[in-house]
């Protein structure tokens, strides 16, 4: 192994807390990770880690070494990127994650386009509606929608994430069209997870409003709610990126448009960990997604 690999392994152990977690990210066995860290300690003639059954912490010497090592590794990466720039080709791995529905509809096609333009870039994409620890699980960037909490991650807004209360024509013909948010207490409502508060559906808060939705169907999948809504099973609050074609073709109708906050739903964002040096391939993919989402914002998202 090269010195760079030893640094990467040590930093992975520090960032992920133990040999097993670092091994999963690096694709090695825990024993191989432990052996290489031990060899590095033997080379330096000083212990770098305090081992425990749950988590490993740095010794005083380890803290000094890791602080310098991060800077050295960042500068080495920058040098390699600069040399790669001379060829005009992007190369190397990118780990990307996105929520499932947004990813399938819009991220996957753009990633495929990007790989066709940059065949030496290797992208690993994870589609999941679970919140992913980007640093802990070794991801370079994420594409997420919603109202995001403050965090240590770097955020870049791609476009708005307008959500629309909607239902199938067959449902509205059978159950009537709600005229006020309070009318939803008597309608079948399709909820994401266990959300029940009307504020979660982006309605303008007024006095005399209702605090709960009518009983219906709840699920942790936007795709499943979309399918249930199109099948006439009730009223749902769905992102426009998912239902724009249904609204245009009349397969779904929006309801209560005069009672919905225009900014409800937050936005669609790129998130990435804060780092001293952003690899050129990661920056290029971020820029490509931002440019293409800007184009789409004048179409299906707006």
PDB file of C-alpha atoms in Angstrom:
ATOM      1  CA  UNK A   1       0.000   0.000   0.000  1.00  0.00           C
ATOM      2  CA  UNK A   2       1.132   3.528  -0.669  1.00  0.00           C
ATOM      3  CA  UNK A   3       1.429   6.229   1.972  1.00  0.00           C
ATOM      4  CA  UNK A   4      -1.722   7.834   0.597  1.00  0.00           C
ATOM      5  CA  UNK A   5      -3.696   4.651   1.195  1.00  0.00           C
ATOM      6  CA  UNK A   6      -2.440   4.447   4.767  1.00  0.00           C
ATOM      7  CA  UNK A   7      -3.588   8.010   5.365  1.00  0.00           C
ATOM      8  CA  UNK A   8      -6.982   7.286   3.841  1.00  0.00           C
ATOM      9  CA  UNK A   9      -7.407   4.214   6.037  1.00  0.00           C
ATOM     10  CA  UNK A  10      -6.451   6.047   9.225  1.00  0.00           C
ATOM     11  CA  UNK A  11      -8.756   8.963   8.399  1.00  0.00           C
ATOM     12  CA  UNK A  12     -11.603   6.546   7.628  1.00  0.00           C
ATOM     13  CA  UNK A  13     -11.174   4.912  11.047  1.00  0.00           C
ATOM     14  CA  UNK A  14     -11.200   8.316  12.733  1.00  0.00           C
ATOM     15  CA  UNK A  15     -14.226   9.549  10.758  1.00  0.00           C
ATOM     16  CA  UNK A  16     -16.284   6.366  11.153  1.00  0.00           C
ATOM     17  CA  UNK A  17     -15.304   5.469  14.702  1.00  0.00           C
ATOM     18  CA  UNK A  18     -13.899   1.946  14.405  1.00  0.00           C
ATOM     19  CA  UNK A  19     -12.238  -0.579  12.111  1.00  0.00           C
ATOM     20  CA  UNK A  20     -15.478  -2.309  11.100  1.00  0.00           C
ATOM     21  CA  UNK A  21     -17.258   0.859   9.949  1.00  0.00           C
ATOM     22  CA  UNK A  22     -14.158   2.071   8.106  1.00  0.00           C
ATOM     23  CA  UNK A  23     -13.773  -1.330   6.447  1.00  0.00           C
ATOM     24  CA  UNK A  24     -17.338  -1.211   5.092  1.00  0.00           C
ATOM     25  CA  UNK A  25     -16.706   2.164   3.481  1.00  0.00           C
ATOM     26  CA  UNK A  26     -13.293   1.242   2.088  1.00  0.00           C
ATOM     27  CA  UNK A  27     -14.255  -2.225   0.904  1.00  0.00           C
ATOM     28  CA  UNK A  28     -11.667  -4.002   3.086  1.00  0.00           C
ATOM     29  CA  UNK A  29     -11.917  -6.429   5.988  1.00  0.00           C
ATOM     30  CA  UNK A  30     -11.691  -5.052   9.546  1.00  0.00           C
ATOM     31  CA  UNK A  31      -8.555  -7.099  10.157  1.00  0.00           C
ATOM     32  CA  UNK A  32      -6.876  -5.624   7.058  1.00  0.00           C
ATOM     33  CA  UNK A  33      -7.743  -2.094   8.208  1.00  0.00           C
ATOM     34  CA  UNK A  34      -6.421  -2.803  11.707  1.00  0.00           C
ATOM     35  CA  UNK A  35      -3.231  -4.324  10.335  1.00  0.00           C
ATOM     36  CA  UNK A  36      -2.448  -1.323   8.129  1.00  0.00           C
ATOM     37  CA  UNK A  37      -3.081   1.146  10.957  1.00  0.00           C
ATOM     38  CA  UNK A  38      -0.817  -0.938  13.201  1.00  0.00           C
ATOM     39  CA  UNK A  39       1.902  -0.927  10.507  1.00  0.00           C
ATOM     40  CA  UNK A  40       1.649   2.846  10.297  1.00  0.00           C
ATOM     41  CA  UNK A  41       2.036   3.102  14.069  1.00  0.00           C
ATOM     42  CA  UNK A  42       5.066   0.817  13.910  1.00  0.00           C
ATOM     43  CA  UNK A  43       6.578   2.994  11.197  1.00  0.00           C
ATOM     44  CA  UNK A  44       6.033   6.134  13.275  1.00  0.00           C
ATOM     45  CA  UNK A  45       7.025   4.336  16.518  1.00  0.00           C
ATOM     46  CA  UNK A  46       4.098   5.869  18.369  1.00  0.00           C
ATOM     47  CA  UNK A  47       0.466   4.799  19.026  1.00  0.00           C
ATOM     48  CA  UNK A  48      -2.073   6.852  17.099  1.00  0.00           C
ATOM     49  CA  UNK A  49      -5.302   5.327  18.417  1.00  0.00           C
ATOM     50  CA  UNK A  50      -6.707   4.328  21.785  1.00  0.00           C
ATOM     51  CA  UNK A  51      -8.630   1.105  21.110  1.00  0.00           C
ATOM     52  CA  UNK A  52     -11.909   0.292  22.867  1.00  0.00           C
ATOM     53  CA  UNK A  53     -14.741  -2.138  22.176  1.00  0.00           C
ATOM     54  CA  UNK A  54     -17.096   0.579  20.908  1.00  0.00           C
ATOM     55  CA  UNK A  55     -15.096   3.478  19.537  1.00  0.00           C
ATOM     56  CA  UNK A  56     -11.510   4.463  18.899  1.00  0.00           C
ATOM     57  CA  UNK A  57     -10.099   7.826  19.868  1.00  0.00           C
ATOM     58  CA  UNK A  58      -6.885   9.557  18.898  1.00  0.00           C
ATOM     59  CA  UNK A  59      -3.883   9.834  21.142  1.00  0.00           C
ATOM     60  CA  UNK A  60      -2.194  13.212  21.426  1.00  0.00           C
ATOM     61  CA  UNK A  61       0.269  12.149  18.752  1.00  0.00           C
ATOM     62  CA  UNK A  62      -2.614  10.844  16.660  1.00  0.00           C
ATOM     63  CA  UNK A  63      -4.427  14.165  16.829  1.00  0.00           C
ATOM     64  CA  UNK A  64      -1.321  15.961  15.594  1.00  0.00           C
ATOM     65  CA  UNK A  65      -0.713  13.415  12.842  1.00  0.00           C
ATOM     66  CA  UNK A  66      -4.316  13.361  11.601  1.00  0.00           C
ATOM     67  CA  UNK A  67      -4.495  17.160  11.532  1.00  0.00           C
ATOM     68  CA  UNK A  68      -1.440  17.316   9.299  1.00  0.00           C
ATOM     69  CA  UNK A  69      -2.475  14.233   7.307  1.00  0.00           C
ATOM     70  CA  UNK A  70      -5.796  15.744   6.258  1.00  0.00           C
ATOM     71  CA  UNK A  71      -4.033  18.773   4.834  1.00  0.00           C
ATOM     72  CA  UNK A  72      -1.431  16.622   3.064  1.00  0.00           C
ATOM     73  CA  UNK A  73      -4.092  14.344   1.583  1.00  0.00           C
ATOM     74  CA  UNK A  74      -6.166  17.320   0.407  1.00  0.00           C
ATOM     75  CA  UNK A  75      -3.139  18.890  -1.280  1.00  0.00           C
ATOM     76  CA  UNK A  76      -2.180  15.541  -2.849  1.00  0.00           C
ATOM     77  CA  UNK A  77      -5.729  15.142  -4.178  1.00  0.00           C
ATOM     78  CA  UNK A  78      -5.601  18.677  -5.549  1.00  0.00           C
ATOM     79  CA  UNK A  79      -2.324  17.905  -7.303  1.00  0.00           C
ATOM     80  CA  UNK A  80      -3.760  14.760  -8.893  1.00  0.00           C
ATOM     81  CA  UNK A  81      -6.855  16.684  -9.994  1.00  0.00           C
ATOM     82  CA  UNK A  82      -4.677  19.393 -11.554  1.00  0.00           C
ATOM     83  CA  UNK A  83      -2.686  16.773 -13.452  1.00  0.00           C
ATOM     84  CA  UNK A  84      -5.933  15.139 -14.603  1.00  0.00           C
ATOM     85  CA  UNK A  85      -7.110  18.553 -15.785  1.00  0.00           C
ATOM     86  CA  UNK A  86      -4.268  18.581 -18.280  1.00  0.00           C
ATOM     87  CA  UNK A  87      -5.896  15.684 -20.155  1.00  0.00           C
ATOM     88  CA  UNK A  88      -9.298  17.365 -20.185  1.00  0.00           C
ATOM     89  CA  UNK A  89     -10.941  14.195 -18.799  1.00  0.00           C
ATOM     90  CA  UNK A  90     -12.790  13.736 -15.542  1.00  0.00           C
ATOM     91  CA  UNK A  91     -12.093  10.416 -13.840  1.00  0.00           C
ATOM     92  CA  UNK A  92     -12.638   8.615 -10.573  1.00  0.00           C
ATOM     93  CA  UNK A  93     -15.507   7.541  -8.301  1.00  0.00           C
ATOM     94  CA  UNK A  94     -18.448   9.591  -7.039  1.00  0.00           C
ATOM     95  CA  UNK A  95     -20.843   8.317  -4.366  1.00  0.00           C
ATOM     96  CA  UNK A  96     -24.282   9.911  -4.706  1.00  0.00           C
ATOM     97  CA  UNK A  97     -27.580   9.399  -2.881  1.00  0.00           C
ATOM     98  CA  UNK A  98     -31.099  10.681  -3.533  1.00  0.00           C
ATOM     99  CA  UNK A  99     -34.629  10.112  -2.309  1.00  0.00           C
ATOM    100  CA  UNK A 100     -36.335   7.348  -4.275  1.00  0.00           C
ATOM    101  CA  UNK A 101     -39.080   9.091  -6.265  1.00  0.00           C
ATOM    102  CA  UNK A 102     -37.019  12.186  -7.069  1.00  0.00           C
ATOM    103  CA  UNK A 103     -34.037  10.024  -7.951  1.00  0.00           C
ATOM    104  CA  UNK A 104     -35.879   7.688 -10.291  1.00  0.00           C
ATOM    105  CA  UNK A 105     -37.639  10.467 -12.167  1.00  0.00           C
ATOM    106  CA  UNK A 106     -34.978  13.130 -12.442  1.00  0.00           C
ATOM    107  CA  UNK A 107     -31.604  12.246 -10.921  1.00  0.00           C
ATOM    108  CA  UNK A 108     -31.031   8.920 -12.694  1.00  0.00           C
ATOM    109  CA  UNK A 109     -31.555  10.344 -16.232  1.00  0.00           C
ATOM    110  CA  UNK A 110     -29.154  13.220 -15.489  1.00  0.00           C
ATOM    111  CA  UNK A 111     -26.552  10.894 -13.998  1.00  0.00           C
ATOM    112  CA  UNK A 112     -26.719   8.720 -17.116  1.00  0.00           C
ATOM    113  CA  UNK A 113     -26.239  11.809 -19.289  1.00  0.00           C
ATOM    114  CA  UNK A 114     -23.262  12.882 -17.179  1.00  0.00           C
ATOM    115  CA  UNK A 115     -21.619   9.455 -17.420  1.00  0.00           C
ATOM    116  CA  UNK A 116     -22.082   9.448 -21.196  1.00  0.00           C
ATOM    117  CA  UNK A 117     -20.254  12.777 -21.341  1.00  0.00           C
ATOM    118  CA  UNK A 118     -17.596  11.608 -18.859  1.00  0.00           C
ATOM    119  CA  UNK A 119     -17.037   7.877 -19.412  1.00  0.00           C
ATOM    120  CA  UNK A 120     -14.084   7.684 -16.989  1.00  0.00           C
ATOM    121  CA  UNK A 121     -16.237   8.774 -14.029  1.00  0.00           C
ATOM    122  CA  UNK A 122     -17.664   5.921 -11.950  1.00  0.00           C
ATOM    123  CA  UNK A 123     -20.887   6.810 -10.104  1.00  0.00           C
ATOM    124  CA  UNK A 124     -22.404   4.772  -7.291  1.00  0.00           C
ATOM    125  CA  UNK A 125     -26.011   5.878  -6.686  1.00  0.00           C
ATOM    126  CA  UNK A 126     -28.100   4.940  -3.647  1.00  0.00           C
ATOM    127  CA  UNK A 127     -31.846   5.657  -3.858  1.00  0.00           C
ATOM    128  CA  UNK A 128     -33.443   5.698  -0.414  1.00  0.00           C
ATOM    129  CA  UNK A 129     -35.981   7.734   1.538  1.00  0.00           C
ATOM    130  CA  UNK A 130     -33.955   7.265   4.714  1.00  0.00           C
ATOM    131  CA  UNK A 131     -31.758  10.129   5.906  1.00  0.00           C
ATOM    132  CA  UNK A 132     -28.194   9.188   4.989  1.00  0.00           C
ATOM    133  CA  UNK A 133     -25.182  10.267   7.050  1.00  0.00           C
ATOM    134  CA  UNK A 134     -23.048  11.571   4.187  1.00  0.00           C
ATOM    135  CA  UNK A 135     -19.849  11.797   6.207  1.00  0.00           C
ATOM    136  CA  UNK A 136     -20.352   8.594   8.164  1.00  0.00           C
ATOM    137  CA  UNK A 137     -21.273   6.527   5.102  1.00  0.00           C
ATOM    138  CA  UNK A 138     -18.759   8.085   2.742  1.00  0.00           C
ATOM    139  CA  UNK A 139     -21.031   9.869   0.246  1.00  0.00           C
ATOM    140  CA  UNK A 140     -19.823  12.810  -1.818  1.00  0.00           C
ATOM    141  CA  UNK A 141     -23.198  14.459  -2.505  1.00  0.00           C
ATOM    142  CA  UNK A 142     -26.931  13.967  -1.977  1.00  0.00           C
ATOM    143  CA  UNK A 143     -30.013  15.276  -3.791  1.00  0.00           C
ATOM    144  CA  UNK A 144     -32.939  15.821  -1.436  1.00  0.00           C
ATOM    145  CA  UNK A 145     -36.280  17.600  -1.398  1.00  0.00           C
ATOM    146  CA  UNK A 146     -38.230  19.251   1.382  1.00  0.00           C
ATOM    147  CA  UNK A 147     -37.589  21.805   4.109  1.00  0.00           C
ATOM    148  CA  UNK A 148     -34.094  20.928   5.270  1.00  0.00           C
ATOM    149  CA  UNK A 149     -32.876  21.593   8.819  1.00  0.00           C
ATOM    150  CA  UNK A 150     -29.726  23.560   9.526  1.00  0.00           C
ATOM    151  CA  UNK A 151     -26.682  21.337   9.502  1.00  0.00           C
ATOM    152  CA  UNK A 152     -22.956  21.281   8.920  1.00  0.00           C
ATOM    153  CA  UNK A 153     -23.555  20.243   5.295  1.00  0.00           C
ATOM    154  CA  UNK A 154     -23.053  22.601   2.366  1.00  0.00           C
ATOM    155  CA  UNK A 155     -26.406  23.223   0.626  1.00  0.00           C
ATOM    156  CA  UNK A 156     -27.034  24.309  -2.962  1.00  0.00           C
ATOM    157  CA  UNK A 157     -30.638  24.912  -3.988  1.00  0.00           C
ATOM    158  CA  UNK A 158     -31.579  23.462  -7.367  1.00  0.00           C
ATOM    159  CA  UNK A 159     -35.213  24.509  -7.646  1.00  0.00           C
ATOM    160  CA  UNK A 160     -38.433  24.856  -5.667  1.00  0.00           C
ATOM    161  CA  UNK A 161     -40.280  21.795  -4.408  1.00  0.00           C
ATOM    162  CA  UNK A 162     -43.887  22.942  -4.800  1.00  0.00           C
ATOM    163  CA  UNK A 163     -46.395  20.453  -3.426  1.00  0.00           C
ATOM    164  CA  UNK A 164     -50.001  20.189  -4.537  1.00  0.00           C
ATOM    165  CA  UNK A 165     -53.078  18.754  -2.761  1.00  0.00           C
ATOM    166  CA  UNK A 166     -54.618  16.607  -5.476  1.00  0.00           C
ATOM    167  CA  UNK A 167     -57.034  13.785  -6.242  1.00  0.00           C
ATOM    168  CA  UNK A 168     -58.244  11.683  -9.155  1.00  0.00           C
ATOM    169  CA  UNK A 169     -61.376  12.842 -11.035  1.00  0.00           C
ATOM    170  CA  UNK A 170     -63.189   9.628 -10.067  1.00  0.00           C
ATOM    171  CA  UNK A 171     -62.621  10.296  -6.366  1.00  0.00           C
ATOM    172  CA  UNK A 172     -63.836  13.902  -6.623  1.00  0.00           C
ATOM    173  CA  UNK A 173     -66.926  12.844  -8.560  1.00  0.00           C
ATOM    174  CA  UNK A 174     -67.821  10.322  -5.876  1.00  0.00           C
ATOM    175  CA  UNK A 175     -66.921  12.312  -2.742  1.00  0.00           C
ATOM    176  CA  UNK A 176     -67.165  15.940  -3.883  1.00  0.00           C
ATOM    177  CA  UNK A 177     -64.558  18.674  -4.158  1.00  0.00           C
ATOM    178  CA  UNK A 178     -63.423  20.173  -0.812  1.00  0.00           C
ATOM    179  CA  UNK A 179     -63.948  23.935  -0.669  1.00  0.00           C
ATOM    180  CA  UNK A 180     -62.042  24.662   2.559  1.00  0.00           C
ATOM    181  CA  UNK A 181     -59.236  22.846   4.428  1.00  0.00           C
ATOM    182  CA  UNK A 182     -61.718  21.964   7.187  1.00  0.00           C
ATOM    183  CA  UNK A 183     -63.620  19.856   4.623  1.00  0.00           C
ATOM    184  CA  UNK A 184     -60.729  17.388   4.584  1.00  0.00           C
ATOM    185  CA  UNK A 185     -61.837  15.959   7.924  1.00  0.00           C
ATOM    186  CA  UNK A 186     -64.576  14.120   6.006  1.00  0.00           C
ATOM    187  CA  UNK A 187     -62.380  13.022   3.101  1.00  0.00           C
ATOM    188  CA  UNK A 188     -60.045  10.080   2.704  1.00  0.00           C
ATOM    189  CA  UNK A 189     -56.548  11.525   3.013  1.00  0.00           C
ATOM    190  CA  UNK A 190     -53.353   9.839   1.872  1.00  0.00           C
ATOM    191  CA  UNK A 191     -50.449  10.703   4.178  1.00  0.00           C
ATOM    192  CA  UNK A 192     -46.692  10.289   3.995  1.00  0.00           C
ATOM    193  CA  UNK A 193     -45.733   8.259   7.044  1.00  0.00           C
ATOM    194  CA  UNK A 194     -47.856   9.207  10.029  1.00  0.00           C
ATOM    195  CA  UNK A 195     -48.253  12.911   9.202  1.00  0.00           C
ATOM    196  CA  UNK A 196     -51.654  14.158  10.355  1.00  0.00           C
ATOM    197  CA  UNK A 197     -51.264  17.894  10.925  1.00  0.00           C
ATOM    198  CA  UNK A 198     -52.729  20.134   8.233  1.00  0.00           C
ATOM    199  CA  UNK A 199     -49.697  22.397   8.544  1.00  0.00           C
ATOM    200  CA  UNK A 200     -47.726  19.535   6.969  1.00  0.00           C
ATOM    201  CA  UNK A 201     -49.881  19.952   3.870  1.00  0.00           C
ATOM    202  CA  UNK A 202     -48.877  23.572   3.375  1.00  0.00           C
ATOM    203  CA  UNK A 203     -52.244  25.234   3.964  1.00  0.00           C
ATOM    204  CA  UNK A 204     -52.408  28.878   4.971  1.00  0.00           C
ATOM    205  CA  UNK A 205     -53.010  28.975   8.698  1.00  0.00           C
ATOM    206  CA  UNK A 206     -56.209  30.814   9.517  1.00  0.00           C
ATOM    207  CA  UNK A 207     -58.374  30.942  12.617  1.00  0.00           C
ATOM    208  CA  UNK A 208     -60.990  28.249  12.785  1.00  0.00           C
ATOM    209  CA  UNK A 209     -58.901  25.837  10.764  1.00  0.00           C
ATOM    210  CA  UNK A 210     -58.755  22.092  11.307  1.00  0.00           C
ATOM    211  CA  UNK A 211     -55.829  20.321  12.905  1.00  0.00           C
ATOM    212  CA  UNK A 212     -56.354  16.809  11.549  1.00  0.00           C
ATOM    213  CA  UNK A 213     -56.905  15.072   8.246  1.00  0.00           C
ATOM    214  CA  UNK A 214     -59.621  12.536   7.575  1.00  0.00           C
ATOM    215  CA  UNK A 215     -58.750   8.828   7.916  1.00  0.00           C
ATOM    216  CA  UNK A 216     -57.322   7.194   4.831  1.00  0.00           C
ATOM    217  CA  UNK A 217     -54.009   5.598   3.967  1.00  0.00           C
ATOM    218  CA  UNK A 218     -50.464   6.280   5.182  1.00  0.00           C
ATOM    219  CA  UNK A 219     -47.219   5.040   3.691  1.00  0.00           C
ATOM    220  CA  UNK A 220     -43.525   5.942   3.794  1.00  0.00           C
ATOM    221  CA  UNK A 221     -43.246   5.896  -0.023  1.00  0.00           C
ATOM    222  CA  UNK A 222     -44.188   8.819  -2.286  1.00  0.00           C
ATOM    223  CA  UNK A 223     -44.508   6.389  -5.192  1.00  0.00           C
ATOM    224  CA  UNK A 224     -47.089   4.349  -3.282  1.00  0.00           C
ATOM    225  CA  UNK A 225     -49.080   7.459  -2.338  1.00  0.00           C
ATOM    226  CA  UNK A 226     -48.949   8.602  -5.960  1.00  0.00           C
ATOM    227  CA  UNK A 227     -50.307   5.251  -7.129  1.00  0.00           C
ATOM    228  CA  UNK A 228     -53.072   5.281  -4.515  1.00  0.00           C
ATOM    229  CA  UNK A 229     -54.039   8.833  -5.451  1.00  0.00           C
ATOM    230  CA  UNK A 230     -54.238   8.024  -9.168  1.00  0.00           C
ATOM    231  CA  UNK A 231     -56.346   4.981  -8.315  1.00  0.00           C
ATOM    232  CA  UNK A 232     -58.936   7.238  -6.666  1.00  0.00           C
ATOM    233  CA  UNK A 233     -58.264   6.192  -3.087  1.00  0.00           C
ATOM    234  CA  UNK A 234     -58.213   9.729  -1.670  1.00  0.00           C
ATOM    235  CA  UNK A 235     -56.585  13.163  -1.586  1.00  0.00           C
ATOM    236  CA  UNK A 236     -52.795  13.455  -1.286  1.00  0.00           C
ATOM    237  CA  UNK A 237     -50.220  16.243  -0.944  1.00  0.00           C
ATOM    238  CA  UNK A 238     -47.637  15.372  -3.579  1.00  0.00           C
ATOM    239  CA  UNK A 239     -44.600  17.141  -5.073  1.00  0.00           C
ATOM    240  CA  UNK A 240     -45.154  18.643  -8.490  1.00  0.00           C
ATOM    241  CA  UNK A 241     -42.064  16.922  -9.894  1.00  0.00           C
ATOM    242  CA  UNK A 242     -43.951  13.662  -9.375  1.00  0.00           C
ATOM    243  CA  UNK A 243     -47.410  14.655 -10.653  1.00  0.00           C
ATOM    244  CA  UNK A 244     -46.821  17.390 -13.256  1.00  0.00           C
ATOM    245  CA  UNK A 245     -47.736  15.078 -16.148  1.00  0.00           C
ATOM    246  CA  UNK A 246     -50.872  13.876 -14.321  1.00  0.00           C
ATOM    247  CA  UNK A 247     -52.005  17.471 -13.802  1.00  0.00           C
ATOM    248  CA  UNK A 248     -51.423  18.346 -17.449  1.00  0.00           C
ATOM    249  CA  UNK A 249     -53.312  15.306 -18.732  1.00  0.00           C
ATOM    250  CA  UNK A 250     -56.160  15.546 -16.202  1.00  0.00           C
ATOM    251  CA  UNK A 251     -55.394  12.244 -14.529  1.00  0.00           C
ATOM    252  CA  UNK A 252     -55.159  14.226 -11.281  1.00  0.00           C
ATOM    253  CA  UNK A 253     -56.793  17.530 -10.320  1.00  0.00           C
ATOM    254  CA  UNK A 254     -55.423  20.008  -7.787  1.00  0.00           C
ATOM    255  CA  UNK A 255     -57.719  20.898  -4.904  1.00  0.00           C
ATOM    256  CA  UNK A 256     -57.842  23.912  -2.565  1.00  0.00           C
ATOM    257  CA  UNK A 257     -55.312  25.940  -4.613  1.00  0.00           C
ATOM    258  CA  UNK A 258     -56.425  29.233  -3.009  1.00  0.00           C
ATOM    259  CA  UNK A 259     -55.637  27.880   0.459  1.00  0.00           C
ATOM    260  CA  UNK A 260     -52.088  26.640  -0.190  1.00  0.00           C
ATOM    261  CA  UNK A 261     -48.908  28.534   0.703  1.00  0.00           C
ATOM    262  CA  UNK A 262     -46.864  29.083  -2.501  1.00  0.00           C
ATOM    263  CA  UNK A 263     -43.626  28.302  -0.644  1.00  0.00           C
ATOM    264  CA  UNK A 264     -44.920  25.123   1.002  1.00  0.00           C
ATOM    265  CA  UNK A 265     -42.734  22.114   0.302  1.00  0.00           C
ATOM    266  CA  UNK A 266     -39.358  23.812   0.532  1.00  0.00           C
ATOM    267  CA  UNK A 267     -36.897  23.117  -2.249  1.00  0.00           C
ATOM    268  CA  UNK A 268     -34.751  20.542  -4.011  1.00  0.00           C
ATOM    269  CA  UNK A 269     -31.136  20.706  -2.868  1.00  0.00           C
ATOM    270  CA  UNK A 270     -27.676  19.307  -3.428  1.00  0.00           C
ATOM    271  CA  UNK A 271     -25.993  18.577  -0.097  1.00  0.00           C
ATOM    272  CA  UNK A 272     -22.348  17.727   0.459  1.00  0.00           C
ATOM    273  CA  UNK A 273     -19.973  17.533   3.404  1.00  0.00           C
ATOM    274  CA  UNK A 274     -17.771  20.522   4.094  1.00  0.00           C
ATOM    275  CA  UNK A 275     -14.277  19.659   2.889  1.00  0.00           C
ATOM    276  CA  UNK A 276     -11.017  21.546   2.306  1.00  0.00           C
ATOM    277  CA  UNK A 277     -10.872  20.450  -1.312  1.00  0.00           C
ATOM    278  CA  UNK A 278     -13.754  19.468  -3.586  1.00  0.00           C
ATOM    279  CA  UNK A 279     -12.647  17.017  -6.319  1.00  0.00           C
ATOM    280  CA  UNK A 280     -13.185  18.380  -9.809  1.00  0.00           C
ATOM    281  CA  UNK A 281     -15.419  15.446 -10.801  1.00  0.00           C
ATOM    282  CA  UNK A 282     -17.735  16.097  -7.815  1.00  0.00           C
ATOM    283  CA  UNK A 283     -17.871  19.804  -8.594  1.00  0.00           C
ATOM    284  CA  UNK A 284     -18.595  19.032 -12.255  1.00  0.00           C
ATOM    285  CA  UNK A 285     -21.482  16.690 -11.387  1.00  0.00           C
ATOM    286  CA  UNK A 286     -22.928  19.267  -8.975  1.00  0.00           C
ATOM    287  CA  UNK A 287     -22.744  21.955 -11.658  1.00  0.00           C
ATOM    288  CA  UNK A 288     -24.317  19.639 -14.246  1.00  0.00           C
ATOM    289  CA  UNK A 289     -27.233  18.775 -11.955  1.00  0.00           C
ATOM    290  CA  UNK A 290     -27.741  22.446 -11.096  1.00  0.00           C
ATOM    291  CA  UNK A 291     -27.745  23.493 -14.764  1.00  0.00           C
ATOM    292  CA  UNK A 292     -30.158  20.759 -15.830  1.00  0.00           C
ATOM    293  CA  UNK A 293     -32.520  21.317 -12.896  1.00  0.00           C
ATOM    294  CA  UNK A 294     -32.581  25.012 -13.805  1.00  0.00           C
ATOM    295  CA  UNK A 295     -33.728  24.036 -17.292  1.00  0.00           C
ATOM    296  CA  UNK A 296     -36.392  21.727 -15.859  1.00  0.00           C
ATOM    297  CA  UNK A 297     -37.577  24.466 -13.472  1.00  0.00           C
ATOM    298  CA  UNK A 298     -39.148  26.204 -16.463  1.00  0.00           C
ATOM    299  CA  UNK A 299     -40.959  22.986 -17.359  1.00  0.00           C
ATOM    300  CA  UNK A 300     -42.121  20.160 -15.170  1.00  0.00           C
ATOM    301  CA  UNK A 301     -41.104  21.680 -11.826  1.00  0.00           C
ATOM    302  CA  UNK A 302     -42.733  25.077 -12.287  1.00  0.00           C
TER     303      UNK A 302
END
